[in-house]
mmCIF file of C-alpha atoms in Angstrom:
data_model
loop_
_atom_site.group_PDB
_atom_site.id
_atom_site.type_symbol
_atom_site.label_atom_id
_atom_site.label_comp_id
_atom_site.label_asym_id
_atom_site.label_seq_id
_atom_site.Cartn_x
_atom_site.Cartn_y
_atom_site.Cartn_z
ATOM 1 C CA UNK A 1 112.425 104.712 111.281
ATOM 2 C CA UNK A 2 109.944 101.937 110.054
ATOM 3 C CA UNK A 3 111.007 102.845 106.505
ATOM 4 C CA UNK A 4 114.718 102.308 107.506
ATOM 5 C CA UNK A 5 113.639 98.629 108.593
ATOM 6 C CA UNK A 6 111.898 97.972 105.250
ATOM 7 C CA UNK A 7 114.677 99.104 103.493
ATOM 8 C CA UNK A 8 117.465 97.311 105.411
ATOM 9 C CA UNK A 9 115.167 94.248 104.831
ATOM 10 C CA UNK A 10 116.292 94.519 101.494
ATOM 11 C CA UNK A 11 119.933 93.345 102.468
ATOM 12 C CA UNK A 12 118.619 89.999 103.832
ATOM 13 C CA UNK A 13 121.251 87.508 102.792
ATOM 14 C CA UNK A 14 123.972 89.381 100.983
ATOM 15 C CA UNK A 15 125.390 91.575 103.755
ATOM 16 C CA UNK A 16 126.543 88.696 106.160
ATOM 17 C CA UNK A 17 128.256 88.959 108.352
ATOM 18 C CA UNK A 18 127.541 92.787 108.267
ATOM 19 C CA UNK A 19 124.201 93.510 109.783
ATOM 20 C CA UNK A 20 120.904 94.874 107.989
ATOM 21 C CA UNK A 21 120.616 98.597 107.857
ATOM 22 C CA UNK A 22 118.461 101.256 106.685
ATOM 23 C CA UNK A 23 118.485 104.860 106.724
ATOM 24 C CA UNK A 24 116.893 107.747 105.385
ATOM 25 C CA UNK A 25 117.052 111.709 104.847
ATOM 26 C CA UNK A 26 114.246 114.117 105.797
ATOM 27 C CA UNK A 27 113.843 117.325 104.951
ATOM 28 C CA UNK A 28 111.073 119.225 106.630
ATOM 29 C CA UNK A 29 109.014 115.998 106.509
ATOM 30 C CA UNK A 30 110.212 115.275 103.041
ATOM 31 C CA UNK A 31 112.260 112.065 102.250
ATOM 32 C CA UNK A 32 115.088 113.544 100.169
ATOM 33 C CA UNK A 33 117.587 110.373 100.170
ATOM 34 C CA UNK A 34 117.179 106.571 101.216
ATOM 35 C CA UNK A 35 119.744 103.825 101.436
ATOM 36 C CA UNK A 36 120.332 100.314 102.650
ATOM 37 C CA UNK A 37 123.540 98.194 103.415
ATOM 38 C CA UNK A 38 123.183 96.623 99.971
ATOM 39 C CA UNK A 39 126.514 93.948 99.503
ATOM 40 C CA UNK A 40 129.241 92.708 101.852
ATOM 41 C CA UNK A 41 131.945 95.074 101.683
ATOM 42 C CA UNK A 42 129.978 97.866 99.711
ATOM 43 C CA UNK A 43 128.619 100.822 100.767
ATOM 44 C CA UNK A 44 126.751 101.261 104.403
ATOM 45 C CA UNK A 45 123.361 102.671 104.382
ATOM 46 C CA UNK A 46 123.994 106.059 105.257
ATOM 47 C CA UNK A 47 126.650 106.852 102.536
ATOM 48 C CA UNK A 48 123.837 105.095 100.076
ATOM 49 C CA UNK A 49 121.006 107.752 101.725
ATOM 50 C CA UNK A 50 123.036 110.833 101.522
ATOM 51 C CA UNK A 51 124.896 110.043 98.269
ATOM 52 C CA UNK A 52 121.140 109.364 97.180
ATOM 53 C CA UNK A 53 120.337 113.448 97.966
ATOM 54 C CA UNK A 54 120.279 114.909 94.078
ATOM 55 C CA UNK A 55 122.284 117.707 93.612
ATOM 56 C CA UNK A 56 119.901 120.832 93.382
ATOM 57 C CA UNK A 57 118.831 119.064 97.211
ATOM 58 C CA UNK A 58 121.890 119.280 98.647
ATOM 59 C CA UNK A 59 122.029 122.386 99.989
ATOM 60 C CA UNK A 60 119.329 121.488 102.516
ATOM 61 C CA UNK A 61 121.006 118.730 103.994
ATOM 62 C CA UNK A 62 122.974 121.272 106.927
ATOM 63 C CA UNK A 63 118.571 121.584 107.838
ATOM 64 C CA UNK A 64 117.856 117.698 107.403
ATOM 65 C CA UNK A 65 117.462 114.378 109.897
ATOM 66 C CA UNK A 66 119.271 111.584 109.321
ATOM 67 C CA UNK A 67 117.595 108.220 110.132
ATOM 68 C CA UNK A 68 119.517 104.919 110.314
ATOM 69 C CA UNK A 69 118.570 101.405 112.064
ATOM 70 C CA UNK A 70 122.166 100.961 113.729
ATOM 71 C CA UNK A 71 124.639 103.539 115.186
ATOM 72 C CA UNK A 72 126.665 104.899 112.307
ATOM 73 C CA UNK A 73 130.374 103.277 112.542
ATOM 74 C CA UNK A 74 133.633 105.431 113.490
ATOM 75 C CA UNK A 75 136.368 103.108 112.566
ATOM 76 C CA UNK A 76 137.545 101.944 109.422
ATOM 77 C CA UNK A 77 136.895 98.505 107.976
ATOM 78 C CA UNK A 78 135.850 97.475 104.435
ATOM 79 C CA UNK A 79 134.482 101.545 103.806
ATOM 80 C CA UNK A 80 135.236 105.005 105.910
ATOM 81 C CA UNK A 81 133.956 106.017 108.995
ATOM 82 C CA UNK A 82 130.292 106.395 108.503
ATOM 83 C CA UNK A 83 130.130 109.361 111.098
ATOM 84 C CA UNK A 84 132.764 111.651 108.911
ATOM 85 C CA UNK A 85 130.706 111.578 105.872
ATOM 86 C CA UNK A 86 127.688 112.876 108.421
ATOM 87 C CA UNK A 87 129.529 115.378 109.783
ATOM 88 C CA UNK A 88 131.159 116.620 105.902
ATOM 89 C CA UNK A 89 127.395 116.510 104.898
ATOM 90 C CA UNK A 90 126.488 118.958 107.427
ATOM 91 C CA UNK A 91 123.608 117.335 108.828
ATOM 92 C CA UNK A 92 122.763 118.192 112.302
ATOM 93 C CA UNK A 93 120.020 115.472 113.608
ATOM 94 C CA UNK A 94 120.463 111.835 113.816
ATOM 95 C CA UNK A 95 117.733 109.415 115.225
ATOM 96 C CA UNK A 96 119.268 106.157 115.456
ATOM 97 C CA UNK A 97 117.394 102.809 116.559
ATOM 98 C CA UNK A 98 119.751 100.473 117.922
ATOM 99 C CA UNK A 99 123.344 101.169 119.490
ATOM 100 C CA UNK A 100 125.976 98.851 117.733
ATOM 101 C CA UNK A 101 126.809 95.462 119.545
ATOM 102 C CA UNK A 102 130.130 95.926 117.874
ATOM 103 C CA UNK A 103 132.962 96.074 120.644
ATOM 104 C CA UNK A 104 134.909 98.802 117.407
ATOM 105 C CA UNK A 105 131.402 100.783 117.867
ATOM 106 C CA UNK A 106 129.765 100.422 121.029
ATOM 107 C CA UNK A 107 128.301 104.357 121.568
ATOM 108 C CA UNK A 108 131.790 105.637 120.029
ATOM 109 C CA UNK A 109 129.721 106.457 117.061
ATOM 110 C CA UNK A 110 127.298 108.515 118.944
ATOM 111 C CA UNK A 111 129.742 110.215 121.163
ATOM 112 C CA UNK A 112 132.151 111.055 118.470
ATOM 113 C CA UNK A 113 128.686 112.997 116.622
ATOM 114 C CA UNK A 114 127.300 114.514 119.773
ATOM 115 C CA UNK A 115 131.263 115.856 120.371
ATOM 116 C CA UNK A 116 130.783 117.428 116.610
ATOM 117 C CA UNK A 117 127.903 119.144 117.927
ATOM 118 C CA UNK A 118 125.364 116.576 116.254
ATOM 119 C CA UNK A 119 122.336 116.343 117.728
ATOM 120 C CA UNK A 120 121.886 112.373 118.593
ATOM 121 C CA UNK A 121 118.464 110.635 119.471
ATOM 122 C CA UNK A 122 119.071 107.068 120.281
ATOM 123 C CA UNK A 123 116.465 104.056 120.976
ATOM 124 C CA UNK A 124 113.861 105.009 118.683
ATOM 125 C CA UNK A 125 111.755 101.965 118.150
ATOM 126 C CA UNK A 126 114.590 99.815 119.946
ATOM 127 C CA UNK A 127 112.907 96.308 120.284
ATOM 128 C CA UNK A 128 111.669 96.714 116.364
ATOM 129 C CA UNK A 129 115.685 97.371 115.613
ATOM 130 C CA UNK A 130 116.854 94.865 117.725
ATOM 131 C CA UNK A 131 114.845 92.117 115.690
ATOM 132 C CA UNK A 132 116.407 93.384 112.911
ATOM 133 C CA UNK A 133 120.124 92.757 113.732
ATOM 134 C CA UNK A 134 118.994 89.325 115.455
ATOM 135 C CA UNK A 135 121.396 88.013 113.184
ATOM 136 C CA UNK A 136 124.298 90.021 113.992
ATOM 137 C CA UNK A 137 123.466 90.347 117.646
ATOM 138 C CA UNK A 138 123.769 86.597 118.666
ATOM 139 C CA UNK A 139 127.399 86.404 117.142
ATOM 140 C CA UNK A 140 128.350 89.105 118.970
ATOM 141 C CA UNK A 141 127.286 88.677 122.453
ATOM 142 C CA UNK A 142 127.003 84.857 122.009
ATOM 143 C CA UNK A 143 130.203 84.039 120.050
ATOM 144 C CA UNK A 144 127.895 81.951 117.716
ATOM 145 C CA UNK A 145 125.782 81.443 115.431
ATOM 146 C CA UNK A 146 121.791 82.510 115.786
ATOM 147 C CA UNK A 147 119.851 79.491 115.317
ATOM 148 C CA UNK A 148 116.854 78.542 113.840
ATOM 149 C CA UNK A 149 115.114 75.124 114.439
ATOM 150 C CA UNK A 150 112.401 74.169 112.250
ATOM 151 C CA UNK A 151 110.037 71.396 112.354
ATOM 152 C CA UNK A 152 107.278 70.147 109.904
ATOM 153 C CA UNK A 153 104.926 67.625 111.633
ATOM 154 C CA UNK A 154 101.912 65.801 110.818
ATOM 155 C CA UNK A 155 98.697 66.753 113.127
ATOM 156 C CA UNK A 156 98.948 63.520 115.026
ATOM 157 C CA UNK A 157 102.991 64.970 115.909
ATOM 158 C CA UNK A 158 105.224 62.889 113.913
ATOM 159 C CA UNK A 159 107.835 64.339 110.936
ATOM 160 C CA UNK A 160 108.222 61.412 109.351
ATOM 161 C CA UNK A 161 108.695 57.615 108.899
ATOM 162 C CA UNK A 162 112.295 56.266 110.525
ATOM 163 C CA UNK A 163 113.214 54.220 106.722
ATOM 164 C CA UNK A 164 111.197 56.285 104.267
ATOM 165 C CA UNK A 165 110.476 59.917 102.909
ATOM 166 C CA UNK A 166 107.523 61.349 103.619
ATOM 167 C CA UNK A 167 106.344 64.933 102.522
ATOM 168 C CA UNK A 168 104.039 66.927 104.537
ATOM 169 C CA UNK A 169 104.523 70.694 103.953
ATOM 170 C CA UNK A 170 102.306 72.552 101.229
ATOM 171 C CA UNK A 171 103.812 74.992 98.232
ATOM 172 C CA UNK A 172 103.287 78.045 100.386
ATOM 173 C CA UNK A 173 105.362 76.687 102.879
ATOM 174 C CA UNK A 174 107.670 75.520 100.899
ATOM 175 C CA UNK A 175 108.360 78.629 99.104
ATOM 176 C CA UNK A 176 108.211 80.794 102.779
ATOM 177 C CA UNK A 177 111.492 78.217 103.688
ATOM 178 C CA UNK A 178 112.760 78.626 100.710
ATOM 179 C CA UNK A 179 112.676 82.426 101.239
ATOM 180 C CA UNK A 180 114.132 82.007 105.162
ATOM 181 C CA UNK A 181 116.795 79.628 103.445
ATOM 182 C CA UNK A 182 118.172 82.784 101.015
ATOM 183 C CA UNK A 183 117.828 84.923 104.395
ATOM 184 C CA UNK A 184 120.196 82.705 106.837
ATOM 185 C CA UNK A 185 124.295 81.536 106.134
ATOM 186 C CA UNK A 186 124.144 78.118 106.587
ATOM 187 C CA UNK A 187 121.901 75.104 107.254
ATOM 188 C CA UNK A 188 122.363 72.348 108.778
ATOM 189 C CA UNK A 189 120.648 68.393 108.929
ATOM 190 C CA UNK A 190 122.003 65.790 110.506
ATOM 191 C CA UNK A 191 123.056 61.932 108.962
ATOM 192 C CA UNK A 192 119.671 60.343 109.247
ATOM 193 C CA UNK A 193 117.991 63.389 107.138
ATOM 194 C CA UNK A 194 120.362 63.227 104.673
ATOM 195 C CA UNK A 195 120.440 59.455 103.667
ATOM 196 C CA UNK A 196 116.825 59.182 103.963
ATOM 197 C CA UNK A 197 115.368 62.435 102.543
ATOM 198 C CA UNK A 198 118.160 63.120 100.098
ATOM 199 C CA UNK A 199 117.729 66.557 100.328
ATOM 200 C CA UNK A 200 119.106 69.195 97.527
ATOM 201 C CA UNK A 201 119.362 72.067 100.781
ATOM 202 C CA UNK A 202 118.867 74.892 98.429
ATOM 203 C CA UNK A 203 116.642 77.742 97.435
ATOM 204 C CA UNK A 204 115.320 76.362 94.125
ATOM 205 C CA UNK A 205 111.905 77.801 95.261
ATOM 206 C CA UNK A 206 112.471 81.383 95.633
ATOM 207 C CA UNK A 207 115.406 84.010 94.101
ATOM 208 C CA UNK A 208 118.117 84.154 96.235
ATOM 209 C CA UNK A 209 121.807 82.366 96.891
ATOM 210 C CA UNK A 210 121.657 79.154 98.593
ATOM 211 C CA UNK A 211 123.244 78.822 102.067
ATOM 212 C CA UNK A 212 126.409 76.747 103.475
ATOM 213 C CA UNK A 213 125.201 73.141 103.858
ATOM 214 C CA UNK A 214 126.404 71.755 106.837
ATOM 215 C CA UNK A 215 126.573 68.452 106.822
ATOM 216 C CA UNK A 216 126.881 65.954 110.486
ATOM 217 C CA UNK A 217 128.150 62.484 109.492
ATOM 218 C CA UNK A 218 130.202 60.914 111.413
ATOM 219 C CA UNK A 219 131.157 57.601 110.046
ATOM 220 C CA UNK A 220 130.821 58.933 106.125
ATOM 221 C CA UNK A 221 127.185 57.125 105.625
ATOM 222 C CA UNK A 222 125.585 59.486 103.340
ATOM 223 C CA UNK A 223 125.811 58.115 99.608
ATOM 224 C CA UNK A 224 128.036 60.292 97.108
ATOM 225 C CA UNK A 225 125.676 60.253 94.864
ATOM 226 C CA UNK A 226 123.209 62.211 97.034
ATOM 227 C CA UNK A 227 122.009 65.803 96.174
ATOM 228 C CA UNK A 228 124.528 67.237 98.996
ATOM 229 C CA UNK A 229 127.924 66.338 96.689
ATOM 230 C CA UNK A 230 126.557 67.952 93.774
ATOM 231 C CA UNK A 231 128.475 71.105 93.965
ATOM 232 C CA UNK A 232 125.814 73.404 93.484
ATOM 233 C CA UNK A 233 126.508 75.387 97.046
ATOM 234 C CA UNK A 234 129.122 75.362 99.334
ATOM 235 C CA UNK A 235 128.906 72.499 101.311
ATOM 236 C CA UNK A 236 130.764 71.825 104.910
ATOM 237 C CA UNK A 237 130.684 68.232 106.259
ATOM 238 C CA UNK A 238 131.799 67.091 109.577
ATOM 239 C CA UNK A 239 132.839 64.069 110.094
ATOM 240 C CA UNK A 240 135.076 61.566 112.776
ATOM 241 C CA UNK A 241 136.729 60.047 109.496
ATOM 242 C CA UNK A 242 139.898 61.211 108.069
ATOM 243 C CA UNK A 243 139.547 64.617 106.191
ATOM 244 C CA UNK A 244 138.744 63.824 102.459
ATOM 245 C CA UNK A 245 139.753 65.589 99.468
ATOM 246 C CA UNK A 246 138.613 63.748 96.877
ATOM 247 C CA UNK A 247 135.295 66.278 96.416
ATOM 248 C CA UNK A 248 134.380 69.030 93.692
ATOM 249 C CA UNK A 249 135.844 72.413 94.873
ATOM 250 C CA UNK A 250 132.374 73.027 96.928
ATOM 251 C CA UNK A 251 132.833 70.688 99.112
ATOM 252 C CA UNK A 252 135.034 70.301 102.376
ATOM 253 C CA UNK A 253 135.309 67.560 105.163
ATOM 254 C CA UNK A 254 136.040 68.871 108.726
ATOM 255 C CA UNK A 255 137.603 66.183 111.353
ATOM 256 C CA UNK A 256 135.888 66.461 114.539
ATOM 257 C CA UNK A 257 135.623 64.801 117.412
ATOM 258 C CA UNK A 258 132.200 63.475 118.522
ATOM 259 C CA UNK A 259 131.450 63.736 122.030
ATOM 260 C CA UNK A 260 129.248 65.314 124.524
ATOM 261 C CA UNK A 261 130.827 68.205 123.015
ATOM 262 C CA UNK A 262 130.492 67.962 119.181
ATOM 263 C CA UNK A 263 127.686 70.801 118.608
ATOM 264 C CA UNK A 264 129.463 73.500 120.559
ATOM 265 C CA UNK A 265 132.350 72.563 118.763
ATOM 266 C CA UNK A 266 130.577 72.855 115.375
ATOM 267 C CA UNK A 267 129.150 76.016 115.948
ATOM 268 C CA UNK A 268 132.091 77.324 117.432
ATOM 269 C CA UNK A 269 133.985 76.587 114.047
ATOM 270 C CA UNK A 270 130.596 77.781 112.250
ATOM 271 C CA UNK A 271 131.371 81.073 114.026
ATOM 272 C CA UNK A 272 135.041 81.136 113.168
ATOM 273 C CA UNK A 273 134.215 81.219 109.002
ATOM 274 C CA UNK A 274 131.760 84.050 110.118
ATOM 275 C CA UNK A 275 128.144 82.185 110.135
ATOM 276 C CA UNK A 276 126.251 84.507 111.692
ATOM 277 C CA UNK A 277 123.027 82.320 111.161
ATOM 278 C CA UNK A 278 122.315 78.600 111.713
ATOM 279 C CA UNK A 279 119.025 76.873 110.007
ATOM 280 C CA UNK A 280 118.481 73.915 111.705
ATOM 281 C CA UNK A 281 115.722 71.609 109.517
ATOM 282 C CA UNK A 282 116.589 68.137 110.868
ATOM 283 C CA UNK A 283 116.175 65.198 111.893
ATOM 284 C CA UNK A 284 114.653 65.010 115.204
ATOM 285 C CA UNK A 285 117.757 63.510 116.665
ATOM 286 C CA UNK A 286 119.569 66.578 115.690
ATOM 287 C CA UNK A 287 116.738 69.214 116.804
ATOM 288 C CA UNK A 288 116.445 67.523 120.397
ATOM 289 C CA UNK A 289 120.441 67.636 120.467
ATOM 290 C CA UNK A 290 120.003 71.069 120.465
ATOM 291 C CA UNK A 291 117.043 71.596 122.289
ATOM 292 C CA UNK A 292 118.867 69.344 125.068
ATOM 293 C CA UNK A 293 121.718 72.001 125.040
ATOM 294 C CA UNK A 294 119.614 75.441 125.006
ATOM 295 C CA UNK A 295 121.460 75.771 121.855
ATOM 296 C CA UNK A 296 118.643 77.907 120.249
ATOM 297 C CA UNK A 297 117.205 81.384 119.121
ATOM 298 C CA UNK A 298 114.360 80.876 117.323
ATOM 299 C CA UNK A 299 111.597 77.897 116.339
ATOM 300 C CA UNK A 300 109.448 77.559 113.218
ATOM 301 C CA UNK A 301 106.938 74.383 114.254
ATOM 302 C CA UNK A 302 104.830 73.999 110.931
ATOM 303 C CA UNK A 303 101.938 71.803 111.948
ATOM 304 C CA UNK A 304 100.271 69.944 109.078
ATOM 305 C CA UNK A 305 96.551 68.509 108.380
ATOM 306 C CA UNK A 306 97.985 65.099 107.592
ATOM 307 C CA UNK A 307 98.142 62.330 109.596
ATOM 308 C CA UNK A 308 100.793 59.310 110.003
ATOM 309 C CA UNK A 309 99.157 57.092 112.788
ATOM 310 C CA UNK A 310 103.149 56.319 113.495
ATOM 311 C CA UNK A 311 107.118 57.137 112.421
ATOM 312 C CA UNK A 312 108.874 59.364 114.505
ATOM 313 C CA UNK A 313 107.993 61.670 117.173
ATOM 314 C CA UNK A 314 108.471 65.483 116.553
ATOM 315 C CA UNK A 315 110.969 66.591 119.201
ATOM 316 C CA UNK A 316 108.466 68.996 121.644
ATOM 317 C CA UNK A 317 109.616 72.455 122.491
ATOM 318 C CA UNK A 318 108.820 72.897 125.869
ATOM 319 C CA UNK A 319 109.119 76.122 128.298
ATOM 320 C CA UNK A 320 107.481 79.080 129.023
ATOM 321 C CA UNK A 321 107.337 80.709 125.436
ATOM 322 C CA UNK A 322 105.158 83.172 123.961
ATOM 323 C CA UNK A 323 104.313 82.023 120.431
ATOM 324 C CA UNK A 324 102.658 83.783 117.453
ATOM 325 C CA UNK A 325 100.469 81.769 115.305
ATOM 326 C CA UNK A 326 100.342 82.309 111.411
ATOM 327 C CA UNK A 327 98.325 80.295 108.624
ATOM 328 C CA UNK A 328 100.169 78.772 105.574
ATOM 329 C CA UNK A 329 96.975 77.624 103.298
ATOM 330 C CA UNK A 330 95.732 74.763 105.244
ATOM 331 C CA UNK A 331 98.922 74.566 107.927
ATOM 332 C CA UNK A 332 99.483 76.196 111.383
ATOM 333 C CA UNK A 333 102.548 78.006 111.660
ATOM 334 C CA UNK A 334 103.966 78.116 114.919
ATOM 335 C CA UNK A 335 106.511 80.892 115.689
ATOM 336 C CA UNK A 336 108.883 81.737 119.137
ATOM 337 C CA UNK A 337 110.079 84.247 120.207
#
């Protein structure tokens, strides 16, 4: 089952807003097929494992496990019913990890295989699974987006200078964001961030498509000659001003209303154009909005040797929260849950 996570691991951002899955064929403790959910709208992991099985193989399969992260699926969408081609291929065992969250799935996958006569064996290595579909999870139980706040502070707990940019992470951090940037469908900063910092929002440090930049800006203060207009990735920005249409084809305003309100109704729109994940990077007016509202899944506090003697406060995570501690060269990553 492990191997079915590293391989779904491959899919990390280009099968949103599919989750990632894995699976693998085993023939008297022989792998004889593997596949992951690869692409949006291609083929799911277990038609990849079992179309993987070479020919002179085949005949086996009736005497072979199938493995697979996530419940196969028994409806139609984008490909066929996962759980005919398992039944066609003959294959008698199935050890799945997680059930699917999807309302279309839901144990009908299961059922419809253990009605075939399919041996099923479910919750194998469940809380490894469920981590794995973290993604996917959120936006279906929570009707939005998972989110991500980060947070890069100096050792004296600052993340800046209120008029001024001021770096603090390392390469190796830099290139580990980068990464979790290519992972995740959109990111987001708020007005303050992006007139000061003038940040590009991309994943220029590590292979990978860039995310949705969203954009808060309320009264249309960010310069249109900053990085964010430049058309490189798709690039949301809501605003309280008239929509405006006078930006490359990457680019799109969205009216909103800004109240006591705005965030849920950002991420409820988010959700609508199928974001299933949220990075949050800043400013600190933005992270404590959401902190403030619970609005939150996971936090990445990167704590830094440097120190600014003044500028503004990091916002402080508070609660009782079990957090794993990593090194990046010379700074303290800080991870919950």
């Amino acid at each position: 089952m492990r191997r079915c996570f590293d391989l779904a691991r491959r899919g990390a951002g280009t099968v949103s807003p599919n989750p990632l899955v894995g699976s693998v064929v085993v023939n008297e403790g022989h792998v004889i097929g593997e596949g992951y959910h690869k692409q949006y709208g291609g083929a799911h992991a277990e038609r990849g494992a079992i179309h993987a099985v070479v020919e002179a193989d085949r005949p086996f399969l009736p005497k072979s496990r199938l493995y697979v992260s996530l419940e196969p699926c028994c409806h139609h969408g984008k490909t066929p019913p996962c759980t005919d081609l398992i039944l066609a291929s003959g294959i008698r065992e199935v050890y799945i990890s997680m059930h699917d969250p999807n309302p279309m799935v839901g144990g009908k996958g299961m059922q419809l295989l253990r009605n075939h006569g399919v041996a099923v064996y479910d919750n194998i290595l469940a809380a490894e699974g469920k981590e794995l579909i973290r993604f996917f999870l959120t936006s279906m139980t929570k009707q939005r987006p998972h989110i991500i706040l980060k947070i890069v502070q100096s050792r004296d707990g600052y993340i800046g200078k209120p008029d001024k940019q001021v770096w603090l992470s390392n390469d190796y951090e830099r290139v580990m964001v980068h990464k979790l940037r290519s992972e995740v469908d959109a990111i987001m900063v708020g007005t303050n961030t992006a007139v000061i910092d003038n940040p590009e929002l991309t994943t220029r440090f590590y292979p990978g498509r860039s995310p949705v930049r969203v954009l808060v800006d309320k009264t249309g203060r960010i310069p249109r000659t900053h990085h964010i207009f430049d058309g490189s990735a798709p690039t949301w920005i809501f605003t309280g001003q008239a929509k405006d249409s006078g930006f490359s084809n990457n680019i799109e305003t969205v009216q909103c209303t800004f109240d006591d309100t705005v965030l849920d109704r950002i991420l409820a729109e988010l959700y609508t154009r199928r974001i299933q994940s949220l990075l949050v990077e800043g400013g600190a007016r933005m992270i404590t909005s959401f902190l403030e509202k619970q609005l939150w899944d996971e936090a990445l506090v990167v704590r830094t040797p440097k120190i600014l003697g003044s500028g503004v406060k990091a916002p402080l995570i508070e609660g009782s929260l079990k957090w794993r501690y990593e090194m990046a060269g010379d700074e303290v990553l800080a991870i919950v849950p």
